Structures are given as structure tokens and as C-alpha cells.
Tab-separated table of C-alpha atoms and ligand atoms in Angstrom:
chain	number	residue	atom	x	y	z
A	1	MET	CA	118.389	11.809	151.105
A	2	LYS	CA	116.648	10.583	147.974
A	3	THR	CA	117.410	10.941	144.281
A	4	GLN	CA	116.858	9.079	141.005
A	5	ILE	CA	120.473	8.214	140.163
A	6	VAL	CA	123.496	8.082	142.480
A	7	ILE	CA	126.712	8.538	140.511
A	8	ILE	CA	129.860	7.268	142.216
A	9	GLY	CA	132.949	9.142	140.978
A	10	ALA	CA	133.434	12.660	139.583
A	11	GLY	CA	135.921	11.866	136.811
A	12	PRO	CA	134.907	12.657	133.232
A	13	SER	CA	132.440	9.713	133.098
A	14	GLY	CA	130.542	10.681	136.256
A	15	LEU	CA	130.488	14.405	135.496
A	16	LEU	CA	129.375	13.980	131.875
A	17	LEU	CA	126.666	11.498	132.858
A	18	GLY	CA	125.461	13.829	135.634
A	19	GLN	CA	125.232	16.755	133.241
A	20	LEU	CA	123.377	14.805	130.515
A	21	LEU	CA	120.892	13.417	133.062
A	22	HIS	CA	120.396	16.914	134.484
A	23	LYS	CA	119.588	18.195	130.971
A	24	GLN	CA	117.055	15.351	130.649
A	25	GLY	CA	115.396	16.321	133.931
A	26	ILE	CA	116.697	13.260	135.818
A	27	ALA	CA	117.812	14.069	139.376
A	28	ASN	CA	121.237	12.804	140.394
A	29	ILE	CA	123.799	13.080	143.170
A	30	ILE	CA	127.552	12.643	142.572
A	31	LEU	CA	129.717	11.155	145.340
A	32	GLU	CA	133.482	11.668	144.943
A	33	ARG	CA	136.213	10.379	147.260
A	34	VAL	CA	138.746	13.205	146.747
A	35	THR	CA	138.675	17.006	146.268
A	36	PRO	CA	137.903	18.789	142.961
A	37	ASP	CA	141.538	20.025	142.795
A	38	TYR	CA	142.815	16.480	143.149
A	39	VAL	CA	140.556	15.354	140.274
A	40	LEU	CA	141.793	18.264	138.116
A	41	GLY	CA	145.432	17.457	138.877
A	42	ARG	CA	145.375	14.199	136.929
A	43	ILE	CA	146.894	14.667	133.475
A	44	ARG	CA	145.447	12.321	130.865
A	45	ALA	CA	145.092	12.195	127.071
A	46	GLY	CA	143.492	15.000	125.108
A	47	VAL	CA	142.237	13.665	121.780
A	48	LEU	CA	138.455	13.893	121.467
A	49	GLU	CA	136.463	11.892	118.953
A	50	GLN	CA	133.536	13.551	117.165
A	51	GLY	CA	131.102	11.453	119.233
A	52	PHE	CA	132.617	12.736	122.468
A	53	ALA	CA	132.571	16.343	121.248
A	54	ASP	CA	128.900	15.959	120.238
A	55	LEU	CA	128.036	14.647	123.722
A	56	MET	CA	129.761	17.639	125.342
A	57	ARG	CA	127.659	19.941	123.129
A	58	LYS	CA	124.490	18.001	123.953
A	59	ALA	CA	125.335	18.404	127.638
A	60	GLY	CA	125.610	22.174	127.045
A	61	VAL	CA	129.351	22.261	127.847
A	62	GLY	CA	130.919	22.380	124.385
A	63	GLU	CA	131.377	26.128	124.081
A	64	ARG	CA	134.992	26.491	125.323
A	65	MET	CA	135.987	23.192	123.689
A	66	ASP	CA	134.761	24.536	120.324
A	67	ARG	CA	136.488	27.882	120.892
A	68	GLU	CA	139.837	26.726	122.269
A	69	GLY	CA	140.179	23.125	121.076
A	70	GLU	CA	142.278	22.534	117.964
A	71	VAL	CA	140.673	20.568	115.137
A	72	HIS	CA	143.196	18.084	113.720
A	73	GLY	CA	142.676	16.562	110.274
A	74	GLY	CA	145.659	14.216	110.498
A	75	PHE	CA	148.580	12.810	112.469
A	76	GLU	CA	151.950	11.268	111.669
A	77	ILE	CA	153.686	7.977	112.274
A	78	ALA	CA	157.487	8.046	112.207
A	79	CYS	CA	159.205	4.707	111.880
A	80	ASN	CA	162.960	4.757	112.474
A	81	GLY	CA	163.165	8.302	111.146
A	82	GLN	CA	160.770	7.949	108.199
A	83	ARG	CA	157.576	10.009	108.543
A	84	SER	CA	154.139	9.097	107.071
A	85	ARG	CA	150.993	11.214	107.418
A	86	ILE	CA	147.586	9.728	108.121
A	87	ASP	CA	145.164	12.177	106.540
A	88	LEU	CA	142.156	11.576	108.773
A	89	LYS	CA	139.923	14.015	106.945
A	90	GLN	CA	140.538	12.634	103.465
A	91	LEU	CA	140.591	8.970	104.521
A	92	THR	CA	137.341	9.153	106.517
A	93	GLY	CA	135.320	11.449	104.253
A	94	GLY	CA	135.671	14.545	106.422
A	95	ASN	CA	136.114	13.358	110.007
A	96	THR	CA	138.576	14.963	112.397
A	97	VAL	CA	139.510	14.903	116.102
A	98	ILE	CA	139.667	17.772	118.590
A	99	ILE	CA	142.778	18.341	120.694
A	100	TYR	CA	141.515	19.541	124.071
A	101	GLY	CA	143.004	18.282	127.338
A	102	GLN	CA	141.027	16.070	129.684
A	103	THR	CA	141.778	18.560	132.465
A	104	GLU	CA	139.884	21.208	130.485
A	105	VAL	CA	137.018	18.798	129.755
A	106	THR	CA	136.780	18.070	133.487
A	107	ARG	CA	136.976	21.756	134.420
A	108	ASP	CA	134.133	22.649	131.987
A	109	LEU	CA	131.987	19.802	133.361
A	110	MET	CA	132.693	20.853	136.961
A	111	ASP	CA	131.730	24.470	136.192
A	112	ALA	CA	128.469	23.318	134.587
A	113	ARG	CA	127.758	21.097	137.598
A	114	THR	CA	128.238	24.027	139.969
A	115	LYS	CA	125.737	26.077	137.933
A	116	SER	CA	123.193	23.217	137.881
A	117	SER	CA	120.825	22.436	140.725
A	118	GLN	CA	122.314	18.959	141.227
A	119	THR	CA	124.242	17.989	144.354
A	120	SER	CA	127.903	16.873	144.313
A	121	ILE	CA	129.544	15.604	147.472
A	122	TYR	CA	133.345	15.663	147.404
A	123	GLU	CA	135.520	13.929	150.016
A	124	ALA	CA	132.805	11.324	150.571
A	125	LYS	CA	134.550	8.449	152.371
A	126	ASN	CA	133.690	4.766	152.478
A	127	VAL	CA	131.082	4.979	149.714
A	128	GLN	CA	129.125	1.720	149.595
A	129	PRO	CA	126.293	0.602	147.292
A	130	HIS	CA	123.618	-1.656	148.890
A	131	ASP	CA	120.714	-3.927	147.895
A	132	LEU	CA	121.635	-3.903	144.205
A	133	MET	CA	119.235	-6.730	143.384
A	134	ASP	CA	116.266	-5.058	145.104
A	135	ASP	CA	113.789	-2.479	143.846
A	136	HIS	CA	115.111	-0.033	146.425
A	137	PRO	CA	118.891	0.173	146.234
A	138	TYR	CA	120.757	2.770	148.293
A	139	VAL	CA	124.241	4.122	148.807
A	140	THR	CA	125.922	5.000	152.096
A	141	TYR	CA	128.964	7.217	152.644
A	142	GLU	CA	130.781	8.977	155.453
A	143	LYS	CA	131.371	12.689	155.639
A	144	ASP	CA	132.277	14.925	158.583
A	145	GLY	CA	132.266	11.937	160.932
A	146	LYS	CA	128.670	10.924	160.081
A	147	THR	CA	127.240	8.106	157.953
A	148	HIS	CA	124.709	9.254	155.329
A	149	ARG	CA	122.265	7.273	153.194
A	150	ILE	CA	120.908	8.082	149.719
A	151	ASP	CA	117.943	6.087	148.395
A	152	CYS	CA	117.754	5.903	144.610
A	153	ASP	CA	116.417	4.036	141.557
A	154	TYR	CA	119.792	3.201	139.976
A	155	ILE	CA	123.507	3.540	140.726
A	156	ALA	CA	126.121	4.528	138.135
A	157	GLY	CA	129.596	3.238	139.007
A	158	CYS	CA	131.921	5.830	137.442
A	159	ASP	CA	134.674	5.403	140.022
A	160	GLY	CA	137.549	4.257	137.848
A	161	PHE	CA	139.645	1.107	137.879
A	162	HIS	CA	140.294	1.121	141.642
A	163	GLY	CA	136.766	2.143	142.689
A	164	ILE	CA	134.258	0.361	144.904
A	165	SER	CA	131.533	-0.237	142.297
A	166	ARG	CA	133.070	-3.165	140.440
A	167	LYS	CA	134.197	-4.661	143.767
A	168	SER	CA	130.573	-4.564	145.016
A	169	ILE	CA	129.556	-7.175	142.434
A	170	PRO	CA	130.043	-10.812	143.534
A	171	SER	CA	133.170	-12.007	141.743
A	172	GLU	CA	131.439	-15.182	140.522
A	173	CYS	CA	129.103	-12.959	138.461
A	174	LEU	CA	131.957	-11.288	136.554
A	175	THR	CA	134.500	-12.360	133.961
A	176	GLU	CA	137.679	-10.300	133.643
A	177	TYR	CA	139.804	-10.116	130.494
A	178	GLU	CA	143.248	-8.625	130.865
A	179	ARG	CA	146.617	-8.019	129.216
A	180	VAL	CA	149.288	-6.159	131.173
A	181	TYR	CA	152.050	-4.888	128.879
A	182	PRO	CA	155.631	-4.826	130.091
A	183	GLY	CA	156.426	-1.131	130.546
A	184	GLY	CA	154.601	2.184	130.534
A	185	TRP	CA	154.633	5.701	129.120
A	186	LEU	CA	156.568	8.409	130.913
A	187	GLY	CA	154.769	11.674	130.093
A	188	LEU	CA	156.102	15.221	130.417
A	189	LEU	CA	154.043	18.412	130.170
A	190	SER	CA	155.884	21.637	129.337
A	191	ASP	CA	155.140	25.218	128.382
A	192	THR	CA	156.905	24.973	125.039
A	193	PRO	CA	155.552	25.172	121.473
A	194	PRO	CA	154.796	21.670	120.104
A	195	VAL	CA	157.576	20.299	117.902
A	196	ASN	CA	155.042	19.589	115.124
A	197	HIS	CA	151.602	21.061	114.373
A	198	GLU	CA	150.103	17.532	114.393
A	199	LEU	CA	150.684	14.545	116.706
A	200	VAL	CA	153.645	12.313	115.824
A	201	TYR	CA	153.632	8.672	116.977
A	202	ILE	CA	157.183	7.328	116.900
A	203	CYS	CA	158.185	3.718	116.483
A	204	HIS	CA	161.908	3.400	117.256
A	205	ASP	CA	164.421	0.704	118.158
A	206	ARG	CA	165.020	2.491	121.508
A	207	GLY	CA	161.278	2.359	122.233
A	208	PHE	CA	158.058	4.192	121.393
A	209	ALA	CA	157.634	7.964	121.746
A	210	LEU	CA	154.793	10.412	121.162
A	211	CYS	CA	154.774	14.146	120.473
A	212	SER	CA	151.424	15.561	121.508
A	213	MET	CA	150.156	18.920	122.676
A	214	ARG	CA	147.559	20.807	124.651
A	215	SER	CA	147.760	24.159	122.790
A	216	LYS	CA	150.090	26.237	120.616
A	217	THR	CA	152.227	26.929	123.677
A	218	ARG	CA	151.907	23.719	125.709
A	219	SER	CA	153.350	20.331	124.710
A	220	ARG	CA	152.870	16.826	125.993
A	221	TYR	CA	155.588	14.291	125.174
A	222	TYR	CA	155.873	10.618	126.075
A	223	ILE	CA	158.588	7.969	125.969
A	224	GLN	CA	158.111	4.256	126.538
A	225	VAL	CA	159.924	3.126	129.710
A	226	GLY	CA	160.448	-0.229	131.436
A	227	SER	CA	158.052	-1.799	133.954
A	228	SER	CA	160.327	-1.110	136.914
A	229	ASP	CA	161.065	2.532	136.001
A	230	LYS	CA	159.984	5.144	138.546
A	231	VAL	CA	159.218	8.732	137.632
A	232	GLU	CA	161.757	9.981	140.223
A	233	GLN	CA	164.546	8.236	138.303
A	234	TRP	CA	163.934	10.419	135.282
A	235	SER	CA	165.238	13.994	135.487
A	236	ASP	CA	163.811	16.434	132.940
A	237	GLU	CA	167.191	16.477	131.234
A	238	ASP	CA	167.302	12.679	130.915
A	239	PHE	CA	163.792	12.754	129.470
A	240	TRP	CA	164.616	15.336	126.797
A	241	THR	CA	167.851	13.562	125.885
A	242	GLU	CA	166.082	10.240	125.425
A	243	LEU	CA	163.187	11.814	123.492
A	244	LYS	CA	165.616	13.483	121.077
A	245	LYS	CA	167.274	10.137	120.369
A	246	ARG	CA	163.925	8.692	119.281
A	247	LEU	CA	162.720	11.677	117.202
A	248	PRO	CA	163.326	11.932	113.447
A	249	LYS	CA	166.429	14.140	112.946
A	250	GLU	CA	164.609	17.256	111.707
A	251	LEU	CA	162.217	17.166	114.686
A	252	ALA	CA	165.030	16.565	117.199
A	253	GLU	CA	166.743	19.701	115.876
A	254	LYS	CA	163.533	21.759	116.256
A	255	LEU	CA	162.561	20.476	119.713
A	256	VAL	CA	162.208	23.241	122.316
A	257	THR	CA	162.813	22.009	125.863
A	258	SER	CA	162.100	23.555	129.252
A	259	PRO	CA	161.540	22.409	132.851
A	260	SER	CA	158.499	20.153	133.175
A	261	ILE	CA	155.159	21.272	134.648
A	262	GLU	CA	154.203	17.655	135.324
A	263	LYS	CA	155.749	14.247	134.827
A	264	SER	CA	154.075	10.878	135.423
A	265	ILE	CA	154.071	7.282	134.244
A	266	ALA	CA	150.942	5.853	132.596
A	267	PRO	CA	150.805	2.060	132.889
A	268	MET	CA	149.860	0.007	129.839
A	269	ARG	CA	146.988	-2.329	130.465
A	270	SER	CA	144.050	-3.743	128.502
A	271	PHE	CA	141.188	-4.783	130.784
A	272	VAL	CA	137.475	-5.500	130.356
A	273	VAL	CA	134.931	-6.823	132.822
A	274	GLU	CA	131.767	-8.547	131.610
A	275	PRO	CA	128.933	-7.892	132.169
A	276	MET	CA	128.996	-4.166	132.901
A	277	GLN	CA	125.914	-4.295	135.110
A	278	TYR	CA	124.558	-6.093	138.145
A	279	GLY	CA	120.968	-5.498	139.249
A	280	LYS	CA	120.562	-1.746	139.739
A	281	LEU	CA	124.282	-0.991	139.336
A	282	PHE	CA	125.862	0.002	136.023
A	283	LEU	CA	129.605	0.264	135.433
A	284	LEU	CA	130.950	3.015	133.164
A	285	GLY	CA	134.375	4.069	131.903
A	286	ASP	CA	137.520	2.947	133.708
A	287	ALA	CA	135.430	1.089	136.310
A	288	ALA	CA	134.687	-1.475	133.588
A	289	HIS	CA	137.512	-1.213	131.087
A	290	ILE	CA	141.026	0.109	130.611
A	291	VAL	CA	143.038	0.584	127.424
A	292	PRO	CA	146.744	1.312	126.923
A	293	PRO	CA	147.138	5.016	126.023
A	294	THR	CA	148.109	4.430	122.355
A	295	GLY	CA	145.319	5.967	120.274
A	296	ALA	CA	143.769	7.879	123.220
A	297	LYS	CA	140.662	5.720	123.464
A	298	GLY	CA	140.208	5.759	127.295
A	299	LEU	CA	138.119	8.902	127.567
A	300	ASN	CA	136.349	8.261	124.261
A	301	THR	CA	135.296	4.723	125.176
A	302	ALA	CA	134.079	5.986	128.552
A	303	ALA	CA	131.988	8.545	126.671
A	304	SER	CA	130.217	5.869	124.650
A	305	ASP	CA	129.124	4.176	127.922
A	306	VAL	CA	127.817	7.540	129.115
A	307	TYR	CA	125.931	7.964	125.849
A	308	THR	CA	124.406	4.493	126.204
A	309	LEU	CA	123.320	4.869	129.836
A	310	SER	CA	122.010	8.419	129.475
A	311	THR	CA	120.010	7.409	126.379
A	312	ILE	CA	118.586	4.326	128.109
A	313	LEU	CA	117.632	6.278	131.248
A	314	GLU	CA	115.996	8.995	129.157
A	315	LYS	CA	113.780	6.303	127.589
A	316	VAL	CA	113.173	4.565	130.932
A	317	TYR	CA	111.928	7.730	132.638
A	318	GLY	CA	110.352	9.331	129.532
A	319	GLN	CA	108.694	6.332	127.867
A	320	GLY	CA	108.658	3.623	130.533
A	321	ARG	CA	111.141	1.538	128.502
A	322	THR	CA	112.450	-0.502	131.471
A	323	ASP	CA	113.131	-3.360	129.027
A	324	LEU	CA	116.257	-1.437	127.899
A	325	ILE	CA	117.875	-1.734	131.346
A	326	ALA	CA	118.892	-5.338	130.726
A	327	LYS	CA	120.517	-4.374	127.404
A	328	TYR	CA	122.984	-1.807	128.789
A	329	SER	CA	126.004	-4.096	129.070
A	330	GLU	CA	125.501	-5.811	125.728
A	331	ILE	CA	125.199	-2.476	123.884
A	332	CYS	CA	128.263	-0.987	125.633
A	333	LEU	CA	130.491	-3.997	125.179
A	334	ARG	CA	130.299	-3.975	121.382
A	335	ARG	CA	131.974	-0.569	121.233
A	336	VAL	CA	134.191	-1.248	124.249
A	337	TRP	CA	135.767	-4.180	122.412
A	338	ASP	CA	136.219	-2.002	119.280
A	339	GLY	CA	138.277	0.381	121.434
A	340	GLU	CA	140.132	-2.467	123.141
A	341	ARG	CA	141.048	-4.094	119.848
A	342	PHE	CA	142.205	-0.815	118.317
A	343	SER	CA	144.329	0.204	121.324
A	344	TRP	CA	145.910	-3.250	121.577
A	345	TRP	CA	146.609	-3.272	117.831
A	346	MET	CA	148.098	0.230	117.689
A	347	SER	CA	150.201	-0.539	120.782
A	348	ASN	CA	151.618	-3.704	119.227
A	349	LEU	CA	152.330	-2.006	115.910
A	350	LEU	CA	154.256	0.892	117.435
A	351	HIS	CA	156.018	-0.638	120.484
A	352	LYS	CA	158.586	-3.351	120.962
A	353	PHE	CA	157.530	-5.228	124.090
A	354	ALA	CA	159.939	-7.479	125.971
A	355	ASP	CA	157.448	-10.361	125.962
A	356	THR	CA	156.709	-10.282	122.216
A	357	SER	CA	158.352	-13.182	120.379
A	358	GLN	CA	160.720	-12.396	117.542
A	359	PHE	CA	158.242	-13.964	115.152
A	360	GLU	CA	155.340	-11.806	116.343
A	361	GLN	CA	157.575	-8.724	116.219
A	362	LYS	CA	158.315	-9.397	112.559
A	363	ILE	CA	154.594	-9.840	111.870
A	364	TYR	CA	153.789	-6.471	113.542
A	365	GLU	CA	156.550	-4.750	111.530
A	366	SER	CA	155.159	-6.232	108.335
A	367	GLU	CA	151.652	-5.142	109.287
A	368	LEU	CA	152.752	-1.568	110.056
A	369	ASN	CA	154.482	-1.480	106.688
A	370	PHE	CA	151.263	-2.659	105.011
A	371	ILE	CA	149.192	-0.049	106.873
A	372	LEU	CA	151.481	2.805	105.901
A	373	LYS	CA	151.948	1.723	102.294
A	374	THR	CA	148.338	1.037	101.298
A	375	GLU	CA	145.243	3.239	101.047
A	376	SER	CA	143.076	0.497	102.596
A	377	GLY	CA	145.514	0.090	105.493
A	378	LYS	CA	145.607	3.810	106.219
A	379	LYS	CA	141.825	3.992	105.898
A	380	ALA	CA	141.319	1.261	108.516
A	381	LEU	CA	143.650	3.098	110.911
A	382	ALA	CA	142.014	6.487	110.268
A	383	GLU	CA	138.426	5.259	110.632
A	384	GLN	CA	139.143	3.774	114.039
A	385	TYR	CA	141.285	6.704	115.185
A	386	VAL	CA	138.462	9.215	114.612
A	387	GLY	CA	136.074	6.775	116.347
A	388	LEU	CA	133.503	4.289	115.130
A	389	PRO	CA	129.841	5.423	115.350
A	390	TYR	CA	127.778	4.794	118.486
A	391	ASP	CA	125.028	2.155	118.302
A	392	THR	CA	121.494	3.498	117.933
A	393	ILE	CA	119.333	2.527	120.892
A	394	GLU	CA	115.744	1.651	120.016
B	401	APR	N1	134.140	6.529	146.080
B	401	APR	C1	133.943	7.692	145.390
B	401	APR	N2	134.699	8.073	144.334
B	401	APR	C2	135.686	7.256	143.964
B	401	APR	C3	135.936	6.020	144.614
B	401	APR	C4	135.113	5.667	145.722
B	401	APR	N3	135.304	4.541	146.382
B	401	APR	N4	136.989	5.413	144.014
B	401	APR	C5	137.371	6.226	143.015
B	401	APR	N5	136.604	7.334	142.974
B	401	APR	C6	136.701	8.475	142.055
B	401	APR	C7	138.138	8.867	141.732
B	401	APR	O1	138.677	9.715	142.732
B	401	APR	C8	137.986	9.569	140.387
B	401	APR	O2	137.783	10.957	140.521
B	401	APR	O3	136.152	8.136	140.805
B	401	APR	C9	136.736	8.933	139.779
B	401	APR	C10	137.057	8.065	138.589
B	401	APR	O4	137.571	8.844	137.558
B	401	APR	P1	138.533	8.273	136.420
B	401	APR	O5	139.512	7.346	137.016
B	401	APR	O6	139.035	9.441	135.648
B	401	APR	O7	137.544	7.359	135.553
B	401	APR	P2	136.531	7.770	134.408
B	401	APR	O8	135.736	8.973	134.768
B	401	APR	O9	135.803	6.539	134.006
B	401	APR	O10	137.557	8.164	133.282
B	401	APR	C11	137.389	7.887	131.955
B	401	APR	O11	139.174	9.432	131.652
B	401	APR	O12	140.484	9.702	133.546
B	401	APR	C12	140.416	9.111	132.303
B	401	APR	O13	141.795	7.159	132.305
B	401	APR	C13	140.488	7.635	132.341
B	401	APR	O14	140.587	7.719	130.089
B	401	APR	C14	139.745	7.360	131.141
B	401	APR	C15	138.595	8.308	131.170
B	402	PHB	C1	148.040	12.980	124.951
B	402	PHB	O1	148.067	14.076	124.399
B	402	PHB	O2	148.178	12.892	126.182
B	402	PHB	C2	147.846	11.760	124.115
B	402	PHB	C3	147.592	11.904	122.773
B	402	PHB	C4	147.416	10.774	121.987
B	402	PHB	C5	147.518	9.526	122.542
B	402	PHB	C6	147.750	9.382	123.907
B	402	PHB	C7	147.924	10.502	124.698
B	402	PHB	O3	147.381	8.437	121.752
């Protein structure tokens, strides 16, 4: 087989890239290790920045998002019972976010892929990129007991944190930056009306909590748990009891509970690999960087890589601008570090981590107080929450 771009991984990064390239007339094949249902079963954040929403529209898949997604002009932070609103719209001169689950984003992208003429190969085993430094790279994979080969111009590694793409780069060519936080978020999805019409981030002595949602009838709640906690240890009842203890009183009284649809623990990690490219291989999304979930920047930062690579490839194939290839990593990393810094900052402000010194804890409390009490503080939080602009690529 032969194509222009092989995309490894059919998560949101791979699917969105595939769809944008398809729209630009660039042929691509997606190779995914698991089944479509398995991909759709992963529950992740659902807060879309304007830049992400615009990319979905550009890819021709924004219709259901615009119809069913909820536009949010603000969110709340509750600190030991005291609630403050961050008015995103007013503080950013009109910007908002869209609440639309990643599962729905993925479903819309999968449907568009099925309608397009591009090939997707699910349950592709032992995917392996080859000859990355040559003019003729290729990818091999196994399916139905046979080994297949796809020759291509470039390879997009969209295969997440545990994928093969990053591992295919010699380790001496990469630098990894990492912070693993002690603890994670236990998330519960339920068919109950959200306790508040906007998201509420809760900073509490018992630990962080978040009230989020997927729709008017589906809620997503999180509580911070310890590093050794396992999801099986937490019954639904224990979850609701603990959440109520962390909620401001009036919200705890309003909370509607029900059996969970899904429950899982999201680890908290900050991770970046530099550079995000090696010869003909580019890394995108979770393959190159991870953020803790606070602030929902994972999907949005992945989207800015997709924007950068799809824009560069459009210029490479349309205008012969092969000089841009070498700039991919540098352009991506500027915005990646914006997302990393913001997620790290918001995590520190709203959590109490076991490895934070008492001094640092006091500094974070003072900083949160400053943010919530001043217009400039709230503005800085709001501007980053709605998403900083993408770099122009010339
Ligand atoms: N071969 C083929 N596919 C693979 C391989 C492999 N060796 N390893 C992993 N994959 C697939 C996974 O099965 C998964 O479907 O790559 C996909 C990677 O998807 P995500 O982990 O969702 O990564 P990404 O698309 O970059 O996600 C960006 O969305 O899922 C969230 O946390 C993620 O917020 C981040 C954002
Ligand atoms: C979610 O709805 O899953 C969510 C929302 C906001 C976050 C993280 C997760 O900051």
C-alpha cells in the first residue's frame, strides 16, 4: 500500500488530523490498535476551546457540536464553601468554551471518516514505523495473521502516551520533562441533572472536587483521591458521600445522585518530550505531552498540534514549502508549554498535594486569594481557560 501520510492512532488527534488532511486533498491511512468501540469507551474531559471548535468546523464536523454542545460563559471556584464566579465572557472580551464530551467529538470524527474515501485500519497489531531518516519511510503492521507495509511521505504519531511512535525515536535524541503528582481524580458519570448550570471547581481541606457535565441530564463529577486508591475500592455510595462533604452546603443539598454509568481514575501527570519530531515522524497530542486534568487542556493542546501539522502539510503539498517541516516542533512547543504551565498552575492552586511543603502551600493559597480578589488575577485565569490563540504559520 502507498499513501501520503500514515497516521498512527485513532484517538481525537489522529481522527481530527485525518479529516483535516482529507479536506485538503492529502491522502492518509489511519492505523489503530484497538476497536472503534474501545476508543469510544474512554471517558475524558469535555471542555472545548474556541480554537478546537473552529478546527472541528473547518474539518466539516462541527454541526452536531454546534447544535448539542452547551456554550458556557463562565465557571465557578469554591474555596472551603465560598463560591466565586469567573466570568469568561466579560473577562476575555466575549470568549466562551463549549461543553461537549470527548466521546461525542470522537464519534462525530469517526462518522466523518466512514463517509470519507480515506482508509482506517482498526485492530492493527505491532505497528512499526521504519526508515524515519530516509526519503522513503514506511510503516508495517500485522492484521489477520499477515504483515502489511504502507509506504508514505510522512508519519503522524497520534498514538497517545503509551504508543509506539515516541518509542521509535532513539532516546538520546529526546529530552523528557515530567512531574507526577501524588494522587489522581476519581471520576463518576451519571444520568442526573448537573448540580449547577456551570462547572464548579472545588478547593477543600478534604481534597479537590469538580462538578462538571455532559448535558442537561448527564453529570460528570470528580474527587481527588490518593495515589494508591483503586477504582474498585470506591462504591458509588462512598463517592457521593465524599463528594457531598467537599461541596458548598447549598450544592450538597441540591445534589441528585444515582448509580454510576462509568467510574475511573485519571492520573495526574505533567509530561513533555522535546523535540516533537524525528526525521519523517511527527508526534502529536498525548504521544508528546500530558497534562493533569485541571483546566481540561489535554484535548485542546492536542488540537493545536493538529492545527500546526495540518497547516504545515497543506503548505508543503500546496506550495512546496518543505522548509516548514523542520519548524513543526518549535511552533508546537510554544503552545504546549502554555498549556503545561496553566494546568500545573491551576492544579497547584486548587489541590493540596502530599509532597507540597507547608511554605509552598501557603504561597498557593495566597495566590488563589489574589486571583479571586482582583480583576487582573481573574482575567489571567479566564484568558488561559478559554485558550490562548494559535501561532500563525507563515
Ligand atoms: N498502534 C496503533 N494505535 C495505537 C498504538 C499502537 N502501537 N498505541 C496506542 N494506539 C492508539 C490508542 O488505542 C488510542 O486510540 O492511539 C490512540 C491514542 O489516543 P489518545 O490516547 O486519546 O491520544 P490523543 O488522540 O493524542 O488524545 C488527545 O484526548 O484522549 C484524550 O487524554 C487525551 O486529552 C488527550 C486528547
Ligand atoms: C470533564 O468534564 O470531564 C472535565 C471538565 C473540566 C476539567 C476537567 C474535566 O477541568
